[in-house]
Short mmCIF file of C-alpha atoms and ligand atoms in Angstrom, two decimals:
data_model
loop_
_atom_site.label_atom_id
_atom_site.label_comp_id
_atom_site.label_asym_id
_atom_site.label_seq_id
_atom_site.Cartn_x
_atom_site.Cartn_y
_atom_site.Cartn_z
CA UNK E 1 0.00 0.00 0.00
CA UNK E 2 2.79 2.62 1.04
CA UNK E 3 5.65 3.03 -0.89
CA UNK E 4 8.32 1.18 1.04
CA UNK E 5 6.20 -2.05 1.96
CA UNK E 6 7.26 -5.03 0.25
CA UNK E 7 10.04 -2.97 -1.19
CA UNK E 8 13.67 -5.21 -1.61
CA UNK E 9 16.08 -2.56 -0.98
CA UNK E 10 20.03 -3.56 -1.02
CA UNK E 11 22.09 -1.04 1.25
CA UNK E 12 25.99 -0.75 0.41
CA UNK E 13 27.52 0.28 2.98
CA UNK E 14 30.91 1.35 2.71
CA UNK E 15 34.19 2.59 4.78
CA UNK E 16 33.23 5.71 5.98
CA UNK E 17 32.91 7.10 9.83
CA UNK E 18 29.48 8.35 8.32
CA UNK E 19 28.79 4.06 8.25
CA UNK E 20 27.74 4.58 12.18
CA UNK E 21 24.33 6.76 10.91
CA UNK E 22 24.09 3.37 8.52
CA UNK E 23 22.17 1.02 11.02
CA UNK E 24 19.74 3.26 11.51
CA UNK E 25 18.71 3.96 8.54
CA UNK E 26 18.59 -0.04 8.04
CA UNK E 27 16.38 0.05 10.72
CA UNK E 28 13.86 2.56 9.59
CA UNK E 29 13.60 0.94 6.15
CA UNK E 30 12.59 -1.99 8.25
CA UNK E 31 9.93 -0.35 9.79
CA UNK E 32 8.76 1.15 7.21
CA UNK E 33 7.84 -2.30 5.46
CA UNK E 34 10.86 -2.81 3.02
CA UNK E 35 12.71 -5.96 3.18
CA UNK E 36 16.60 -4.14 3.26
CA UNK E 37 19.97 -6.91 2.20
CA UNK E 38 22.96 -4.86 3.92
CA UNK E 39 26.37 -5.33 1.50
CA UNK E 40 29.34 -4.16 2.76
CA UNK E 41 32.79 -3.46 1.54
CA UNK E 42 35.58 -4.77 4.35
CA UNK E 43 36.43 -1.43 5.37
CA UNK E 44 32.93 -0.90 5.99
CA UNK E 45 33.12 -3.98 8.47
CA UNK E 46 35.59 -1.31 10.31
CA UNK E 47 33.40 0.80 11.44
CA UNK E 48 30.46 -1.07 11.84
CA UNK E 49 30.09 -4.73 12.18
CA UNK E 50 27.36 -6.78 9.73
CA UNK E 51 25.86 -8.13 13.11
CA UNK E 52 24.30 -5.01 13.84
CA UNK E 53 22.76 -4.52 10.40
CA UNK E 54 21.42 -8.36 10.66
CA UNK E 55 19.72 -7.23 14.87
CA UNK E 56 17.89 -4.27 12.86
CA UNK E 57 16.91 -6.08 9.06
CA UNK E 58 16.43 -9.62 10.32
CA UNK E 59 18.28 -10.56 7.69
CA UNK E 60 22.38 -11.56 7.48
CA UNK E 61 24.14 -8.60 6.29
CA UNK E 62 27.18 -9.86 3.70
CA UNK E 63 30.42 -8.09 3.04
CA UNK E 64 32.28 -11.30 2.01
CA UNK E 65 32.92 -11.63 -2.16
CA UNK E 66 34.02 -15.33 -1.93
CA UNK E 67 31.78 -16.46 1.07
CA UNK E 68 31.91 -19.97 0.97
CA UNK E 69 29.02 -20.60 3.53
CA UNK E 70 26.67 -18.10 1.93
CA UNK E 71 23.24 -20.10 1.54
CA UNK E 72 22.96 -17.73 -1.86
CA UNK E 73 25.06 -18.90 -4.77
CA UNK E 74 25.53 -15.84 -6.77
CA UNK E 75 24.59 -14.02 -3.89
CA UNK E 76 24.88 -10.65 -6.03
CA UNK E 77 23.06 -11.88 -8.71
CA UNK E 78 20.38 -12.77 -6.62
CA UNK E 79 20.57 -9.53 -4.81
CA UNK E 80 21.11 -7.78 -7.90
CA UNK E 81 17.81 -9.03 -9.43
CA UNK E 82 15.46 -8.94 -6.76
CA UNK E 83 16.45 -5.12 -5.45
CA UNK E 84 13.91 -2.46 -6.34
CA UNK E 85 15.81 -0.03 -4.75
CA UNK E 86 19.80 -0.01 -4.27
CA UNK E 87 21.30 2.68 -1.72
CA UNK E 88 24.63 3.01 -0.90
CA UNK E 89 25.32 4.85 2.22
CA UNK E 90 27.63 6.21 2.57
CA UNK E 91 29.49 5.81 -0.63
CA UNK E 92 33.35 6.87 -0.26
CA UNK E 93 35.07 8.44 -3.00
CA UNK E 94 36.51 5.52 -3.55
CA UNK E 95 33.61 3.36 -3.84
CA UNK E 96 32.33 6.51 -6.33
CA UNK E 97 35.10 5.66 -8.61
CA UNK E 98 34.63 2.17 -8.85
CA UNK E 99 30.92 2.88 -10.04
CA UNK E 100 32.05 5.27 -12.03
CA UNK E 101 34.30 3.18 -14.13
CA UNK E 102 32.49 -0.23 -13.81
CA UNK E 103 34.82 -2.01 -10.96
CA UNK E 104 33.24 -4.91 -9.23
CA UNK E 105 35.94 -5.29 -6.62
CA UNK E 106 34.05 -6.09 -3.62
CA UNK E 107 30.69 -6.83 -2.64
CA UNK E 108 29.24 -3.47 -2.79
CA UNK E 109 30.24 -2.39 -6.36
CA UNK E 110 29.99 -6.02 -7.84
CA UNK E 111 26.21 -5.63 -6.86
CA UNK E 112 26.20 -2.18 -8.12
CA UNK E 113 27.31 -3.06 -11.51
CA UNK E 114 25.29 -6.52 -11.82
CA UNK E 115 21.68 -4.33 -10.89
CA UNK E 116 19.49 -2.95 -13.02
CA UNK E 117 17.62 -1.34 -10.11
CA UNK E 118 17.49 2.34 -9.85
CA UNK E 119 20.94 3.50 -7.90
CA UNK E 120 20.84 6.00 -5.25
CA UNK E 121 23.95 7.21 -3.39
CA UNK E 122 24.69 9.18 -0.85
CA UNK E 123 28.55 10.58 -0.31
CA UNK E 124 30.52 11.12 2.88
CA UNK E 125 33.99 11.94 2.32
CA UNK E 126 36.92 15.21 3.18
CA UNK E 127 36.21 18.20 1.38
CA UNK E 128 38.50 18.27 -0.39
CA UNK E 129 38.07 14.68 -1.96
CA UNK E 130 34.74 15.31 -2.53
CA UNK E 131 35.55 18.77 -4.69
CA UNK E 132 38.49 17.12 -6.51
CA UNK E 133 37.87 16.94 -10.23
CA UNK E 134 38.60 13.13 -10.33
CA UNK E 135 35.46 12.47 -7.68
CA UNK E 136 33.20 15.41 -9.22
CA UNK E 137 33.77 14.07 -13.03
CA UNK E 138 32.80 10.69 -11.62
CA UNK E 139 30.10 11.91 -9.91
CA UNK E 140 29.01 13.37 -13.32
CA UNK E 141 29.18 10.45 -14.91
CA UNK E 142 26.98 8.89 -13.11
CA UNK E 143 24.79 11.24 -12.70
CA UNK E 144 24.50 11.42 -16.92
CA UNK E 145 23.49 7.56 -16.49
CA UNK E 146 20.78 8.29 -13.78
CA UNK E 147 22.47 7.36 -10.70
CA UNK E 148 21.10 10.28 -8.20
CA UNK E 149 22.71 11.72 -5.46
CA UNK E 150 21.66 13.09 -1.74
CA UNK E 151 23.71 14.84 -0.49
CA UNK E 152 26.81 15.58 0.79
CA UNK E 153 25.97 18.52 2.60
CA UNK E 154 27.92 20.86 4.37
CA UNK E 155 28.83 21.29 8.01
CA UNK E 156 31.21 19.82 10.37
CA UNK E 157 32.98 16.57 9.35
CA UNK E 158 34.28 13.83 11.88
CA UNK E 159 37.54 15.58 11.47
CA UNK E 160 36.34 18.68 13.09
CA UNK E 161 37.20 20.60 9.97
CA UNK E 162 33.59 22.48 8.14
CA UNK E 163 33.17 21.98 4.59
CA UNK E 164 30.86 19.87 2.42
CA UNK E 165 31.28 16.21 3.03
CA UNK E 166 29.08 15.19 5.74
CA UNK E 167 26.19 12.23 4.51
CA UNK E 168 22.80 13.85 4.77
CA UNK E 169 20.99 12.37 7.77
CA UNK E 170 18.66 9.72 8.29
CA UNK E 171 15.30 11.12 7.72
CA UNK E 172 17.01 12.71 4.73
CA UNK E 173 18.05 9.86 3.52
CA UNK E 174 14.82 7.88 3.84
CA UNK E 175 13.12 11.03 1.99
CA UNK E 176 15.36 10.47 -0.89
CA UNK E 177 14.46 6.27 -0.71
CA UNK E 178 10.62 7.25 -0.64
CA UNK E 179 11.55 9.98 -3.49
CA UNK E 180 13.10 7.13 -5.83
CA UNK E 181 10.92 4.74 -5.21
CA UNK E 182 7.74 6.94 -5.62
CA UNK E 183 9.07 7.31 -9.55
CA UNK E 184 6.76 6.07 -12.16
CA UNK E 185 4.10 5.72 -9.25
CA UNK E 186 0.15 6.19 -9.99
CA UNK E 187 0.51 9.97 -9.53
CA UNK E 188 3.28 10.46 -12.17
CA UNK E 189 2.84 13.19 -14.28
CA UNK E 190 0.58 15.00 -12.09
CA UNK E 191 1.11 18.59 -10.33
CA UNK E 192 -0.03 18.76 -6.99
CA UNK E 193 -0.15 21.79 -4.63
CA UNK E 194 -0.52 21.36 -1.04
CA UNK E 195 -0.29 23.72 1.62
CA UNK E 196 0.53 23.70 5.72
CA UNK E 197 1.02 25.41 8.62
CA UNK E 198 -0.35 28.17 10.33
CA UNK E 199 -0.34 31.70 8.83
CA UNK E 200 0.91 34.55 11.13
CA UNK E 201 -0.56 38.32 10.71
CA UNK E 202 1.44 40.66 11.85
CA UNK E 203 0.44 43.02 14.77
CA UNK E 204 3.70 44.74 14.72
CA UNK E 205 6.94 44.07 14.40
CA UNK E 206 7.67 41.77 16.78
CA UNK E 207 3.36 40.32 17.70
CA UNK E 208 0.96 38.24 15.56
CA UNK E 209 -2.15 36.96 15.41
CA UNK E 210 -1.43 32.64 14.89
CA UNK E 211 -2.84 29.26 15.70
CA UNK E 212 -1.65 26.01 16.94
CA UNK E 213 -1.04 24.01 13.34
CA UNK E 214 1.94 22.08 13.42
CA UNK E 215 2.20 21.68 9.73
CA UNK E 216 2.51 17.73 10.16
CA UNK E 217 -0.48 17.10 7.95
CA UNK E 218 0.22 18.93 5.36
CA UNK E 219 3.56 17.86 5.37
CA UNK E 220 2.09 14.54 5.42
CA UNK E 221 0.11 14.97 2.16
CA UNK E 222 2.95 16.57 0.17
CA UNK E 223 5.67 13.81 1.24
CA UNK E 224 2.43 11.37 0.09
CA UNK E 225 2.17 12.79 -3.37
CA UNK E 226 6.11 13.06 -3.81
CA UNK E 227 6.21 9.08 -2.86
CA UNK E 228 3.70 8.33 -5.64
CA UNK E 229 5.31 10.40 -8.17
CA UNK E 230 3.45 13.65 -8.50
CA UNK E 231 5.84 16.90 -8.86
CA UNK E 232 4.65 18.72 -5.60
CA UNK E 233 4.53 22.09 -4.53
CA UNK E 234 4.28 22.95 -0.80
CA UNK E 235 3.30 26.41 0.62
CA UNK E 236 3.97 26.52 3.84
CA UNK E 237 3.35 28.35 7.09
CA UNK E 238 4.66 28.47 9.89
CA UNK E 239 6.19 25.37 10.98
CA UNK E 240 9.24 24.00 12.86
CA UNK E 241 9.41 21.17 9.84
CA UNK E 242 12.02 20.69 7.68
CA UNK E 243 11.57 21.07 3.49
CA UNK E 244 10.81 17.25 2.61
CA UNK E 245 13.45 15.58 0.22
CA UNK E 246 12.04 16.25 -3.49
CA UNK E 247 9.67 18.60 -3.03
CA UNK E 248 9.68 22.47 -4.45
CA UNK E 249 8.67 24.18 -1.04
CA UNK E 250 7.98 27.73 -0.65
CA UNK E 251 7.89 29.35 2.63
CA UNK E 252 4.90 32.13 3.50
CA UNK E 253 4.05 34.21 6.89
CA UNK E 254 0.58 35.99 6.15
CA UNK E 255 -2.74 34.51 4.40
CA UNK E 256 -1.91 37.03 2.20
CA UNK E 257 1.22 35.91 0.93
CA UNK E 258 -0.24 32.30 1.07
CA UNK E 259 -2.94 33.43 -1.09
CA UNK E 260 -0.04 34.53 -3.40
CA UNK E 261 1.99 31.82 -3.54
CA UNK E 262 -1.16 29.41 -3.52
CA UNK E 263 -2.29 31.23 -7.10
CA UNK E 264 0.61 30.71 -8.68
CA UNK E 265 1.88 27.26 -8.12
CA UNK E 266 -1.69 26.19 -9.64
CA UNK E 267 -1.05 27.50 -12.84
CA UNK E 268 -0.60 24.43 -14.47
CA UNK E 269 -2.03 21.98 -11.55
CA UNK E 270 -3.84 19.19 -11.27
CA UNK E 271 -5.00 19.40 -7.51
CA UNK E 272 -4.15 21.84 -4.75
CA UNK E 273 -4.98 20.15 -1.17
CA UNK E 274 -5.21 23.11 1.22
CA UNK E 275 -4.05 21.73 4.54
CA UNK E 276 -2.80 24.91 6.11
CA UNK E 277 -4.60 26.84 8.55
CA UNK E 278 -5.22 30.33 7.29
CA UNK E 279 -6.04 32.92 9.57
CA UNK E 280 -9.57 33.70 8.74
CA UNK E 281 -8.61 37.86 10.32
CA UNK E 282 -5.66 40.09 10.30
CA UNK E 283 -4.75 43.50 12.12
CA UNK E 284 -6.55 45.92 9.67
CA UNK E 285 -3.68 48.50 10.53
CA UNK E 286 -0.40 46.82 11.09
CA UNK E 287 1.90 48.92 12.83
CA UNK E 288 4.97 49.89 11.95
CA UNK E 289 7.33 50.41 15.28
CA UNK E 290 6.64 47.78 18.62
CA UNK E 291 3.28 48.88 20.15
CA UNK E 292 4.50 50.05 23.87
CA UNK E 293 2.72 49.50 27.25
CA UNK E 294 3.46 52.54 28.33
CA UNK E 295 0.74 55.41 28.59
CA UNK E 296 -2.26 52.89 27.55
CA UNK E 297 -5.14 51.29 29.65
CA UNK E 298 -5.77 49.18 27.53
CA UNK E 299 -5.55 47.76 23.56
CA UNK E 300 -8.21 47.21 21.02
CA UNK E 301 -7.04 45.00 17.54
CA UNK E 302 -9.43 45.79 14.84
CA UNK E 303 -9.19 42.94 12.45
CA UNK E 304 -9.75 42.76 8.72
CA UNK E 305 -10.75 39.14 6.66
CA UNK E 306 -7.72 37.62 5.04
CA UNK E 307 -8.71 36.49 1.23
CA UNK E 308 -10.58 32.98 1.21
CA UNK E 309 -7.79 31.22 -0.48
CA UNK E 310 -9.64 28.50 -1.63
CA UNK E 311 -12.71 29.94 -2.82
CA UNK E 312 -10.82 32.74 -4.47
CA UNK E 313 -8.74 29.98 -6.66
CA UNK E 314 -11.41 29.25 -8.62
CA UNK E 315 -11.52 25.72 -10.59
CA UNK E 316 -8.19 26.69 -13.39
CA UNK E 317 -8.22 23.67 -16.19
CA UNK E 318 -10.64 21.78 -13.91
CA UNK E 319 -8.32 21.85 -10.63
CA UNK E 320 -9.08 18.93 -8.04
CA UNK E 321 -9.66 21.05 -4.66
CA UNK E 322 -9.79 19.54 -1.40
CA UNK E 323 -10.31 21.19 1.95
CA UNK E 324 -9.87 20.73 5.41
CA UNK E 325 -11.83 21.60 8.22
CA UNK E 326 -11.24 21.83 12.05
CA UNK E 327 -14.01 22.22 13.58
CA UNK E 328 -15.19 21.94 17.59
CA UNK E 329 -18.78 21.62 17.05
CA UNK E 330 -21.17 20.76 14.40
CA UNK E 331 -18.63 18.90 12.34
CA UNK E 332 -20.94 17.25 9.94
CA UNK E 333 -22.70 20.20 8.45
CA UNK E 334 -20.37 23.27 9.21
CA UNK E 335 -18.02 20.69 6.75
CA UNK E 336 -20.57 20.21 4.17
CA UNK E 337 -21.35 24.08 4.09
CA UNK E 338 -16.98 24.27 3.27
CA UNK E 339 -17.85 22.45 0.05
CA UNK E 340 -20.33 24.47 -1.74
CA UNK E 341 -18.81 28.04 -0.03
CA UNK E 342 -15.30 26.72 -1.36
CA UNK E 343 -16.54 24.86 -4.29
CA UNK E 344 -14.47 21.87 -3.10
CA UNK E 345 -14.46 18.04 -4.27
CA UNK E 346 -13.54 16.49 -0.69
CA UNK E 347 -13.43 18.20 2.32
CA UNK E 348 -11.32 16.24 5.60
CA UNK E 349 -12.91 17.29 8.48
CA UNK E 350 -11.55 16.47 12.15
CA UNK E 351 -13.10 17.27 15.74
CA UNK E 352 -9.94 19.58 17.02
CA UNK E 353 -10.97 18.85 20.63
CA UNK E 354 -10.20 14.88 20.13
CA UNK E 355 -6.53 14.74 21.39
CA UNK E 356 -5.54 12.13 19.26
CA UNK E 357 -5.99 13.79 16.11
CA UNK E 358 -5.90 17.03 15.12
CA UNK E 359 -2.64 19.80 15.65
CA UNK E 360 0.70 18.91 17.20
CA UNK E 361 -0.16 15.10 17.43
CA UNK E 362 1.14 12.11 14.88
CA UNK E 363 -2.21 10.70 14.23
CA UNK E 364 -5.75 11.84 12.78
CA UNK E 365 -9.24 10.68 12.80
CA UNK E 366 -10.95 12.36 10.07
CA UNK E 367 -14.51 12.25 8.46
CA UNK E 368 -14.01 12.46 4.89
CA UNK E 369 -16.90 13.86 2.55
CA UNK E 370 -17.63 14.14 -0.99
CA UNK E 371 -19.50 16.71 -2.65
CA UNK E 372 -22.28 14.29 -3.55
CA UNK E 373 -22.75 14.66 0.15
CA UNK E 374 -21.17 10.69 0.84
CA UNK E 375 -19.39 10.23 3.90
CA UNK E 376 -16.72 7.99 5.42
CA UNK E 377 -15.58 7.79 8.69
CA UNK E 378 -11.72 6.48 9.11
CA UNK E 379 -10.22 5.31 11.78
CA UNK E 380 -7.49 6.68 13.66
CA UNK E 381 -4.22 6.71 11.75
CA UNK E 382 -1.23 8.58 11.42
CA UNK E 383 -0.95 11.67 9.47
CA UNK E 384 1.01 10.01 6.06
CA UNK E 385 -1.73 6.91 6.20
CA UNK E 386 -4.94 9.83 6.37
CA UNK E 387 -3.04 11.44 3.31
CA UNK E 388 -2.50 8.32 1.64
CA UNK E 389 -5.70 7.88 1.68
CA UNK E 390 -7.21 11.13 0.33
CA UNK E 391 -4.64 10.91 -2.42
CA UNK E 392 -6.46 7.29 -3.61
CA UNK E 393 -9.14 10.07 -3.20
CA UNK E 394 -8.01 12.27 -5.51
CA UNK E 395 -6.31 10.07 -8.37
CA UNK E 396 -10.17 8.55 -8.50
CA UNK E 397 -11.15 11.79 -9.25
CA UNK E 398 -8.54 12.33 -12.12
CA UNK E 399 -9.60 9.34 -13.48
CA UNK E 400 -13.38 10.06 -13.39
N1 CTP Q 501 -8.99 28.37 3.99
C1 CTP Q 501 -8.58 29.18 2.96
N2 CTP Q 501 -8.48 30.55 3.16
C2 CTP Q 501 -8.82 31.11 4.35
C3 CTP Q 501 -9.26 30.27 5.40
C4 CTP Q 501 -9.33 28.90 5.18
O1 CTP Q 501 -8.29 28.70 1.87
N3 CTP Q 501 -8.71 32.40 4.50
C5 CTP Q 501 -9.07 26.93 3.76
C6 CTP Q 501 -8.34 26.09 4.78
O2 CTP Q 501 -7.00 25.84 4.37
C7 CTP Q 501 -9.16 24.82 4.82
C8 CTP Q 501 -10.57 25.29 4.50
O3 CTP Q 501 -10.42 26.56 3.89
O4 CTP Q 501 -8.79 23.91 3.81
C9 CTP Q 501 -11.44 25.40 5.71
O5 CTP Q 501 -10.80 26.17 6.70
P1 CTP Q 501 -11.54 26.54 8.04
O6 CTP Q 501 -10.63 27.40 8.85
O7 CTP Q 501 -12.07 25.29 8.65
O8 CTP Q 501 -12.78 27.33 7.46
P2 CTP Q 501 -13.10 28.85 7.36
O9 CTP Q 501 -13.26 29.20 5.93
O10 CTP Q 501 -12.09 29.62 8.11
O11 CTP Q 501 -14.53 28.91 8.07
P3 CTP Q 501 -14.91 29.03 9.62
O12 CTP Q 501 -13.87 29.86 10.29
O13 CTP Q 501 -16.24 29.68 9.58
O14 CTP Q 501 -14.99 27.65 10.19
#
C-alpha cells in the first residue's frame, strides 16, 4: 500500500565514519515495510560490524565476495535481481570511482554493476576529496546515467574541519528512498499543490495573530504525493518542519502571501490540497514600530478578513480542490457548508478537541466527505496513512 512495503532494498555500505548513521537507517527501512539486504565493503566492516545490520533487518548482512558458507550462490546476482531499490550509504570516494568506471571489486560495487535497479547514493567523504575533479567528473558520470545523489551537505565533518562532506541524515536519507521509489508511481505526471502550517498576521513588528497548526499534515500529504510520483509544490506556514526531500517548497508568513503563492503554483495543476490553517482575520492597521505598554489602559485589535484562499482559486483547467476543516462543534454540516462556499471536491474534516488527532499530534481521525454529500468515517491513523488515503481520493477523481 505505502511506498516502502514489500520494497527489496540492497544497502551498500561502505568505509566511511558516516557508516555509524548506517544502522539506523537499516532500521527505519525496516519499519517502514521494506525488506533491506545490507552489502558491505571490508572497510565498511571497520566501522560497523554486519551483526548489527542483521539485529535491525532480520536478515544476514554480507560483506564477504568469496563467502563460501553463503546459503545464496551468486549471492549478487540474486541480490542484484530482486532489489527495487539499491542505496549506498555512505558511498566513499573511492567506492564513487569504482561505479564510475564499472569495478566490481568487492561486494558493494559487484552488486552495483550486476543491478538494473534504480541507484541512489549518498557521499561522505573530506572536502577536499569530494571537490576534486577526479570524484566530481565521476560523480558526473553517473549522474548522466541516472544514478542520483543526496547529499553531501555541508557542516562539520568527523575531522572537526567544516566543509561539504558530511552524509545527509537519516530522515534525509529515507526522503530520498521514498523519493526514488515513488518514480513512475500512480501519480506520475501529475502537479499537486498542497499547503501547511499556520499563517501569522502581523500586529507589529515583533506580535501576531497565529494558531496552533503544526504543519505535520500537510507535510504529510505533500511527502504522500512526492512518494507516488506527482511533482509537488508545498506552501507553507509556519512550521518547525524541515523542506521534505524532493519537493519544491515555498515558505509564506501571512494569508496574504499564502494566497499569493497558492495562485501561482496552480497555474498548471492538477489538484491543490489546502491543509494549512489560514487565519480567517488580520490586524486591519499593522503597525509599523513595537506597540509600547506605556501610557495605555488598555488595547483594542481591529481585524480585517484575510482572502478565502480557496474559494478565491477558482476551478483553473478543472483543478481537483480539497479542503480541510477543524471544527469543535457541528462537524458534519459546518463541513458540508466548506464544500459548496469553497466549491471543493472532498473536504477532511476532524473534531480539534479529540486529542488524538488534530494539531501537534502524529495521528488523525478524520470524516471524509464528498460533494455528492457521501461520507466515510476512518479510523485513527497517522498523518502520512490519512493522506494516503485522500490521495487514492483524488487520483479517483482524475480518473473520473
Ligand atoms: N482556507 C482558505 N483561506 C482562508 C481560510 C481557510 O483557503 N482564508 C481553507 C483552509 O486551508 C481549509 C478550509 O479553507 O482547507 C477550511 O478552513 P476553516 O478554517 O475550517 O474554514 P473557514 O473558511 O475559516 O470557516 P470558519 O472559520 O467559519 O470555520
Amino acid at each position: 500500500m505505502y511506498n516502502l512495503t514489500d520494497k527489496q532494498i540492497v544497502l551498500g555500505v561502505t568505509g566511511s565514519i558516516a557508516a555509524y548513521k548506517a544502522p539506523d537507517l537499516a532500521s527505519k527501512l525496516t519499519q517502514a515495510g521494506a525488506a533491506v539486504d545490507v552489502v558491505m565493503t571490508e572497510s565498511a566492516t571497520r566501522f560497523v560490524a554486519p551483526i548489527t545490520f542483521q539485529g535491525v533487518t532480520g536478515r544476514r548482512a554480507y560483506h564477504d565476495m568469496w563467502d563460501e558458507a553463503s546459503e545464496i550462490a551468486e549471492l549478487h546476482v540474486v541480490l542484484a535481481r530482486r532489489a527495487d531499490l539499491m542505496v549506498i550509504a555512505p558511498a566513499t570516494a573511492t567506492t564513487i570511482a569504482r561505479l564510475a568506471h564499472g569495478l566490481a571489486e568487492d561486494l558493494v560495487s559487484l552488486t552495483a554493476l550486476a543491478t538494473q535497479a534504480p541507484l541512489l547514493v549518498a557521499p561522505a567523504m573530506d572536502p577536499h576529496m569530494w571537490e576534486h575533479a577526479a570524484t566530481q567528473a565521476n560523480v558526473a558520470t553517473l549522474r548522466s546515467r541516472g544514478v542520483s545523489f543526496v547529499g553531501p551537505e555541508e557542516g562539520r565533518l568527523a575531522s572537526g574541519q567544516m566543509g561539504t562532506g558530511r552524509m545527509s541524515e537519516v530522515p534525509v536519507l529515507l526522503g530520498a528512498v521514498r523519493n526514488a521509489l515513488g518514480r513512475g508511481g500512480n501519480l506520475t505526471g501529475k502537479k499537486i499543490v498542497v499547503s501547511a502550517g499556520g499563517t501569522r498576521e502581523a500586529i507589529d513588528p515583533v506580535r501576531f495573530v497565529g494558531n496552533e497548526s503544526s504543519g505535520k499534515m500537510g507535510f504529510a500529504v505533500a511527502e504522500a504525493a512526492r512518494d507516488r510520483g506527482a511533482e509537488v509544490v508545498l506552501v507553507s506556514g509556519q512550521t518547525a518542519l524541515p523542506d521534505p526531500y524532493g519537493v519544491d517548497v515555498h515558505r509564506v508568513r501571512s494569508a496574504t502571501q499564502m494566497r499569493d503563492a497558492v495562485l501561482a503554483a496552480c497555474d498548471g495543476a492538477h489538484a491543490l490540497i489546502m491543509a494549512a490553517a489560514v487565519a480567517d482575520f488580520q490586524p486591519a492597521e499593522p503597525v509599523g514600530e513595537k506597540i509600547k505598554r506605556k501610557g495605555r489602559e488598555s488595547l483594542t485589535l481591529h481585524l480585517a478578513p484575510t482572502p478565502d484562499i480557496l474559494a478565491e482559486v477558482g476551478r483553473p483547467q478543472g483543478l481537483v480542490k480539497v479542503g480541510f476543516a477543524a471544527e469543535s462543534q457541528d462537524l458534519v454540516a459546518n463541513a458540508k457548508a466548506k464544500i459548496e462556499s469553497k466549491g471543493l471536491d472532498l473536504i477532511v474534516a476532524n473534531d480539534i478537541t479529540a486529542s488524538d488527532a488534530g494539531f501537534s499530534v502524529d495521528t488523525n481521525r478524520v470524516l471524509v466527505i464528498d460533494s455528492k454529500g457521501e461520507q466515510e468515517e476512518w479510523p485513527l491513523m497517522t498523518k502520512y496513512e490519512v493522506a494516503w488515503r485522500i490521495l487514492d481520493k483524488v487520483q479517483r477523481l482524475f480518473e473520473a
